[in-house]
GROMACS .gro file of N, CA and C in nm:
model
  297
    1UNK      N    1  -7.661  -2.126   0.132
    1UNK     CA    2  -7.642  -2.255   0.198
    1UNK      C    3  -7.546  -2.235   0.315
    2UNK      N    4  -7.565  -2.310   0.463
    2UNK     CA    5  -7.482  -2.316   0.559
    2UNK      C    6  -7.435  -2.458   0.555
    3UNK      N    7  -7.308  -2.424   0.598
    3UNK     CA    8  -7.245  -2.601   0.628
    3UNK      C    9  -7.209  -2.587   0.780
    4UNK      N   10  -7.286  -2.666   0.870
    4UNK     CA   11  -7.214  -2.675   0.989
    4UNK      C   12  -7.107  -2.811   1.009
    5UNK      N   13  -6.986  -2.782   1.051
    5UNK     CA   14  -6.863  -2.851   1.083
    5UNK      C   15  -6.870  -2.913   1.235
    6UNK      N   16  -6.900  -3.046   1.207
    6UNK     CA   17  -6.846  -3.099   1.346
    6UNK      C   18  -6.814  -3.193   1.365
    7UNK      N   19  -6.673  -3.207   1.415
    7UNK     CA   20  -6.619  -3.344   1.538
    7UNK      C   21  -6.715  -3.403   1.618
    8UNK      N   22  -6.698  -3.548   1.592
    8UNK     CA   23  -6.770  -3.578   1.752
    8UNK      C   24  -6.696  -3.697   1.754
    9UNK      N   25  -6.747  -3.717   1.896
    9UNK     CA   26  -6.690  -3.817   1.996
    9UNK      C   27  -6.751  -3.863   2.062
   10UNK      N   28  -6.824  -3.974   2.100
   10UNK     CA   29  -6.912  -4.063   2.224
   10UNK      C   30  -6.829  -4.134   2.295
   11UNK      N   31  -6.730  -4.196   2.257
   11UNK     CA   32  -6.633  -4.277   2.363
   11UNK      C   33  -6.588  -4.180   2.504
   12UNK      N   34  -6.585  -4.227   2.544
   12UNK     CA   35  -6.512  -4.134   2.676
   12UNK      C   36  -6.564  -4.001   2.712
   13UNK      N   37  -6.683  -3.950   2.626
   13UNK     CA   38  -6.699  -3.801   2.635
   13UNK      C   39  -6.816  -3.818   2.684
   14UNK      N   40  -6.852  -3.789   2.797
   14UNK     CA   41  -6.966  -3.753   2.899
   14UNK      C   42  -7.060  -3.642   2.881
   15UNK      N   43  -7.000  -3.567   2.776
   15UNK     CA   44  -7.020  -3.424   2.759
   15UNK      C   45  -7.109  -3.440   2.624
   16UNK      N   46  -7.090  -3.588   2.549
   16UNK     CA   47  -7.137  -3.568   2.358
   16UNK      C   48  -7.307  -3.561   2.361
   17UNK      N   49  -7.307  -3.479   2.323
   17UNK     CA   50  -7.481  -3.402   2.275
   17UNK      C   51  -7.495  -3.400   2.128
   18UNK      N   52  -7.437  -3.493   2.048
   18UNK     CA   53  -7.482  -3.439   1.933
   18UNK      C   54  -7.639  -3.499   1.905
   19UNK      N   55  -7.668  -3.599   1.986
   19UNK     CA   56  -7.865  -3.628   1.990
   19UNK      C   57  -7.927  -3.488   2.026
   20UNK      N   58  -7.852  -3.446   2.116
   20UNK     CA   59  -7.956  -3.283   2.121
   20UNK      C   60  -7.918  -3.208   2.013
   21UNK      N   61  -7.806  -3.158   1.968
   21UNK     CA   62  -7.809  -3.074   1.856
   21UNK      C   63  -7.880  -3.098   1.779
   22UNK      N   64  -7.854  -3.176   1.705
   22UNK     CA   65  -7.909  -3.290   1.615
   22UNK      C   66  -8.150  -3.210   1.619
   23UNK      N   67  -8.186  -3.267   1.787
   23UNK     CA   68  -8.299  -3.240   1.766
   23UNK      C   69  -8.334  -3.124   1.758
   24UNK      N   70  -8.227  -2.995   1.836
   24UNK     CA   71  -8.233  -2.892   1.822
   24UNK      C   72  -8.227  -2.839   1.688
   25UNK      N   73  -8.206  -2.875   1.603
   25UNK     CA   74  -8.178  -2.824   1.449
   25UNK      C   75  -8.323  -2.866   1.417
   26UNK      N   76  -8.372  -2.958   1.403
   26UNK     CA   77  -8.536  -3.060   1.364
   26UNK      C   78  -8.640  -2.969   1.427
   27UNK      N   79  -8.617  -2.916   1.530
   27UNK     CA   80  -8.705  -2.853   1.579
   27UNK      C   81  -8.748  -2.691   1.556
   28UNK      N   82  -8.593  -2.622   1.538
   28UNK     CA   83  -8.582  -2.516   1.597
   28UNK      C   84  -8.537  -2.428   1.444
   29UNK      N   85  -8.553  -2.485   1.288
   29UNK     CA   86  -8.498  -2.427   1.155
   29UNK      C   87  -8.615  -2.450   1.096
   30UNK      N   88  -8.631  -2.345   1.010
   30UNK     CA   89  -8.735  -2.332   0.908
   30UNK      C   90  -8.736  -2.417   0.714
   31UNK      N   91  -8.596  -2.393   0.780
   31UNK     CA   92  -8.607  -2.426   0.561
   31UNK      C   93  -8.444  -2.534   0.616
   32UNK      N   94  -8.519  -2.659   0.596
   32UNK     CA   95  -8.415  -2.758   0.642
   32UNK      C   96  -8.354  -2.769   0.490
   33UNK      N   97  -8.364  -2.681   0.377
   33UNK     CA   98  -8.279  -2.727   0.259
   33UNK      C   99  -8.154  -2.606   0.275
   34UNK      N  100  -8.167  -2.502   0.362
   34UNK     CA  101  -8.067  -2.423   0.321
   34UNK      C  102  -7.957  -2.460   0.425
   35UNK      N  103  -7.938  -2.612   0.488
   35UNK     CA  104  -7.827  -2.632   0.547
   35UNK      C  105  -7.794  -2.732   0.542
   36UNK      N  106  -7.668  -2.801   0.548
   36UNK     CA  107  -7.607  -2.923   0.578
   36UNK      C  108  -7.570  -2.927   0.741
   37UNK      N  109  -7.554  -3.053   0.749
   37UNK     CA  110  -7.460  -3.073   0.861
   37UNK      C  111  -7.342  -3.170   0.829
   38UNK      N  112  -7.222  -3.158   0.841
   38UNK     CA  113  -7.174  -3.240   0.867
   38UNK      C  114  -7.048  -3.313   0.953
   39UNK      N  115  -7.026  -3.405   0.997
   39UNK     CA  116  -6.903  -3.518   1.090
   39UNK      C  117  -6.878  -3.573   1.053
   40UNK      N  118  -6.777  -3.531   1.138
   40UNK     CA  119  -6.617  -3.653   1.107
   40UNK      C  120  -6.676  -3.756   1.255
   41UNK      N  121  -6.613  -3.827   1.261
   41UNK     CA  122  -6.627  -3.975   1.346
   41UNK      C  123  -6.490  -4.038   1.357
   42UNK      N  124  -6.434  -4.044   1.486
   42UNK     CA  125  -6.326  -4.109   1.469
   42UNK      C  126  -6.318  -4.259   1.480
   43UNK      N  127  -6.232  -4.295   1.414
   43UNK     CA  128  -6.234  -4.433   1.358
   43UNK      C  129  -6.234  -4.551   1.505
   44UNK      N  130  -6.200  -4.489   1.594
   44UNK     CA  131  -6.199  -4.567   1.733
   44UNK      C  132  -6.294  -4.530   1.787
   45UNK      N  133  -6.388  -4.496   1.794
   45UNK     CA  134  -6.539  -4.455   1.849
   45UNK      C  135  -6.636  -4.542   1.837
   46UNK      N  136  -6.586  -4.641   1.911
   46UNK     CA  137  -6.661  -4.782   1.884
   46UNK      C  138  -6.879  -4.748   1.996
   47UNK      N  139  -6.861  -4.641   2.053
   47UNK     CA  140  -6.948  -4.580   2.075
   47UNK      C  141  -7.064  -4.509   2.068
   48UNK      N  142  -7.030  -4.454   1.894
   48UNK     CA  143  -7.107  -4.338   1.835
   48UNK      C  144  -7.257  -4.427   1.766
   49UNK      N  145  -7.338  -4.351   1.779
   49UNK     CA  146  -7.485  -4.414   1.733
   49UNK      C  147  -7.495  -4.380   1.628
   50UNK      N  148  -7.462  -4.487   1.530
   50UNK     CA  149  -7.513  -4.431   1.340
   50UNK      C  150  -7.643  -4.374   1.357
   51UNK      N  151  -7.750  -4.434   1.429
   51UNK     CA  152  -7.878  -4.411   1.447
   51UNK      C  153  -7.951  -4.246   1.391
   52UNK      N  154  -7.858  -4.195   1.527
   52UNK     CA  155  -7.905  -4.096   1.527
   52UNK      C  156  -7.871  -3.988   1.369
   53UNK      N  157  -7.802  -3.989   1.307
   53UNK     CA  158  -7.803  -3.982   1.147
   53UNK      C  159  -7.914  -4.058   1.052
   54UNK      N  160  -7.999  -4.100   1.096
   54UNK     CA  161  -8.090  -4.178   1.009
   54UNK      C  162  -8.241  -4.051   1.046
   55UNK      N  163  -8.283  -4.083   0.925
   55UNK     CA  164  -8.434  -3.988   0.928
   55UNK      C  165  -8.438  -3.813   0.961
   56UNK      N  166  -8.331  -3.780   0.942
   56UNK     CA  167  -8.362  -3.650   0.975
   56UNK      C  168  -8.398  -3.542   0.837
   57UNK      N  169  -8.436  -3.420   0.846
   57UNK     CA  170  -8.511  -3.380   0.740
   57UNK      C  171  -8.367  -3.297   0.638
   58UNK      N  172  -8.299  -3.273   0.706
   58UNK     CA  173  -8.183  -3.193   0.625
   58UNK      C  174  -8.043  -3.313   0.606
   59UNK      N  175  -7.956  -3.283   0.510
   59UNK     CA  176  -7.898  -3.306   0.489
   59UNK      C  177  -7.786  -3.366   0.527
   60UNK      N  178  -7.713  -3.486   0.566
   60UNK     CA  179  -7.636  -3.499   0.697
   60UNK      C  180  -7.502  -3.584   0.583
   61UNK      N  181  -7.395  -3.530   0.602
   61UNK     CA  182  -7.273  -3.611   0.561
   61UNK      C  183  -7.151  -3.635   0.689
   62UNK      N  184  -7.124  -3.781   0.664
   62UNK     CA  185  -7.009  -3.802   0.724
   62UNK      C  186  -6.899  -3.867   0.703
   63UNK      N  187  -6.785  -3.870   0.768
   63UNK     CA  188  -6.658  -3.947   0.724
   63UNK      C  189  -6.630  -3.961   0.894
   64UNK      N  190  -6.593  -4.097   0.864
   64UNK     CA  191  -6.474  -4.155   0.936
   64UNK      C  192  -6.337  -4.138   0.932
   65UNK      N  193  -6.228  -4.090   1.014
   65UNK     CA  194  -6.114  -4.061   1.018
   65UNK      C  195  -6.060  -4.078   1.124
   66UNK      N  196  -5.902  -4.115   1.155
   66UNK     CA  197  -5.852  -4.090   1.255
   66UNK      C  198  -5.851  -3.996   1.383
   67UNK      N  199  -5.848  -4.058   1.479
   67UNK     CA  200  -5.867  -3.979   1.612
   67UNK      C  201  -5.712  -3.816   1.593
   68UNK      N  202  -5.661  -3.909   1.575
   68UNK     CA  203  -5.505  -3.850   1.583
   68UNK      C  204  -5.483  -3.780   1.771
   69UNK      N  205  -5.483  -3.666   1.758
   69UNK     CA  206  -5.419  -3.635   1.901
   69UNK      C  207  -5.558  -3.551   1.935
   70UNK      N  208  -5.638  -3.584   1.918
   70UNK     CA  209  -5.746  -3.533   1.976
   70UNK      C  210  -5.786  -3.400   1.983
   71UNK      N  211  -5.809  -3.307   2.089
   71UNK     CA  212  -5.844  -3.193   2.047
   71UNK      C  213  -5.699  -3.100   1.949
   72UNK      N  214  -5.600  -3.133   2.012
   72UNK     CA  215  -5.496  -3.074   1.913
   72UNK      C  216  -5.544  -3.122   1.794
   73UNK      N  217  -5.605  -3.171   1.764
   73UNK     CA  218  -5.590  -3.196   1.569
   73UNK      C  219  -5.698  -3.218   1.520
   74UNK      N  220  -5.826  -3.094   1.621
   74UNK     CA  221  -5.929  -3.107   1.570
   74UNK      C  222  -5.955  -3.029   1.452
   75UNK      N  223  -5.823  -2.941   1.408
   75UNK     CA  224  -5.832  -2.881   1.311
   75UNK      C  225  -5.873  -2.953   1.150
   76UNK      N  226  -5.758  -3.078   1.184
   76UNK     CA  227  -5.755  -3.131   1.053
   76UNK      C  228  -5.890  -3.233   1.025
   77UNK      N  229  -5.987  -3.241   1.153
   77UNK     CA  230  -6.111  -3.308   1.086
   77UNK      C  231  -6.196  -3.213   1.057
   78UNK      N  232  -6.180  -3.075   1.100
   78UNK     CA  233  -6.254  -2.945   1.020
   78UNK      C  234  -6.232  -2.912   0.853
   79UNK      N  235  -6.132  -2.960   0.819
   79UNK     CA  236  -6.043  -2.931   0.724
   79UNK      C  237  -6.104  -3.059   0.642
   80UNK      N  238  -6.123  -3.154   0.698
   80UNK     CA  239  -6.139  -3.289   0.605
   80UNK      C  240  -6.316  -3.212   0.568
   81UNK      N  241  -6.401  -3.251   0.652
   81UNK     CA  242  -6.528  -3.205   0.671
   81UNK      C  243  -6.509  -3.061   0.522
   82UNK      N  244  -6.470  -2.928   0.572
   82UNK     CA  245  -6.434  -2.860   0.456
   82UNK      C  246  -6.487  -2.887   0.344
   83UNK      N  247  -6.410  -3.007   0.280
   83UNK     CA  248  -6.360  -3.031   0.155
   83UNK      C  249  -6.491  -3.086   0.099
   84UNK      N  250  -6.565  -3.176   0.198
   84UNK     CA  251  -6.681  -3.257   0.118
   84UNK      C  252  -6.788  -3.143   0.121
   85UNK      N  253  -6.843  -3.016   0.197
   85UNK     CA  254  -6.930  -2.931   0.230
   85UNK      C  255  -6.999  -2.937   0.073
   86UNK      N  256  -7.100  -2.874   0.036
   86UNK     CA  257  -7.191  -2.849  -0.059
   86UNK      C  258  -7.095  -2.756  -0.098
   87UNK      N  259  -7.112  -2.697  -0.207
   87UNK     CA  260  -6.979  -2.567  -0.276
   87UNK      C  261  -7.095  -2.458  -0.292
   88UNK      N  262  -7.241  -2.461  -0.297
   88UNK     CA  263  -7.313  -2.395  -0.303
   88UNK      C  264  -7.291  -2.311  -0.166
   89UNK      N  265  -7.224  -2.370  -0.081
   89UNK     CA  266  -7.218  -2.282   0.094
   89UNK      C  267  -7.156  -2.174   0.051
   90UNK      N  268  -7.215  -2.078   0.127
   90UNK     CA  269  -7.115  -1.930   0.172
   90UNK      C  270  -7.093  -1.906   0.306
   91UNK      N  271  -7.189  -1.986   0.402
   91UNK     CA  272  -7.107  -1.981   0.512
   91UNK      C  273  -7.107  -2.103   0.606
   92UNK      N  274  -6.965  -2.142   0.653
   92UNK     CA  275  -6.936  -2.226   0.745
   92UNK      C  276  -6.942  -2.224   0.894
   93UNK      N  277  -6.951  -2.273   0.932
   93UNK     CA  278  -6.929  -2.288   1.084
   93UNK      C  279  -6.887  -2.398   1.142
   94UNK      N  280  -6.813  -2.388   1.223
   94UNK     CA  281  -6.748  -2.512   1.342
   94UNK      C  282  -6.829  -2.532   1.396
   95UNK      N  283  -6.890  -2.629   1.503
   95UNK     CA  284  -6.896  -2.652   1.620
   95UNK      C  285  -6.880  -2.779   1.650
   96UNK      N  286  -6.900  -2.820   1.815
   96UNK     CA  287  -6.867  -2.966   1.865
   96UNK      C  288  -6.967  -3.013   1.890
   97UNK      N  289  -6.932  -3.156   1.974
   97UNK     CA  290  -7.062  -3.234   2.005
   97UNK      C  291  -7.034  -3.211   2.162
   98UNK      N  292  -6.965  -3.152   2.212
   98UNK     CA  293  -6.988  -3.165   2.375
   98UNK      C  294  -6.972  -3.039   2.410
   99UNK      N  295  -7.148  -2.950   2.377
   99UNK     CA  296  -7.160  -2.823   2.410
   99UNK      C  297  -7.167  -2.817   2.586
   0.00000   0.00000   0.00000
């Protein structure tokens, strides 16, 4: 099992792609059971599209949490994310929404 880790952000970020990742994964993986995805969402992201979390073929978890100081403390929504992952994972990965 893979768990991918990611922050995102739509408010203010010009840069947030997680609709492309998102289709890039739907499109571009073979065995949509051997992965999760999951985000954190910060709680002031009055922006972010639940939407795009609806209907997809793999697995998608998220939490809401504080922004806190932004990229400085993007550690600790990696860390939150972490904790809920499948335990069946052996490997993790980070990434963002504004590739």
């Amino acid at each position: 099992m893979l768990s991918l880790l990611l922050c995102s952000r739509a408010k203010g970020n010009t840069n947030h792609g997680l609709k492309r990742f998102l289709q890039s994964l739907v499109d571009s993986s073979f065995s949509y059971e051997n992965f999760e995805v999951l985000i954190k969402i910060d709680e002031d992201d009055d922006q972010f599209d639940f939407d795009l979390l609806k209907n997809l073929p793999f697995q998608v978890k998220h939490l809401i949490a504080p922004r806190g100081r932004g990229y400085a403390d993007i550690h600790k929504g990696y860390a939150m994310l972490f904790d809920i992952r499948d335990k069946k994972s052996f490997v993790v990965g980070a990434v963002a929404d504004d590739f």
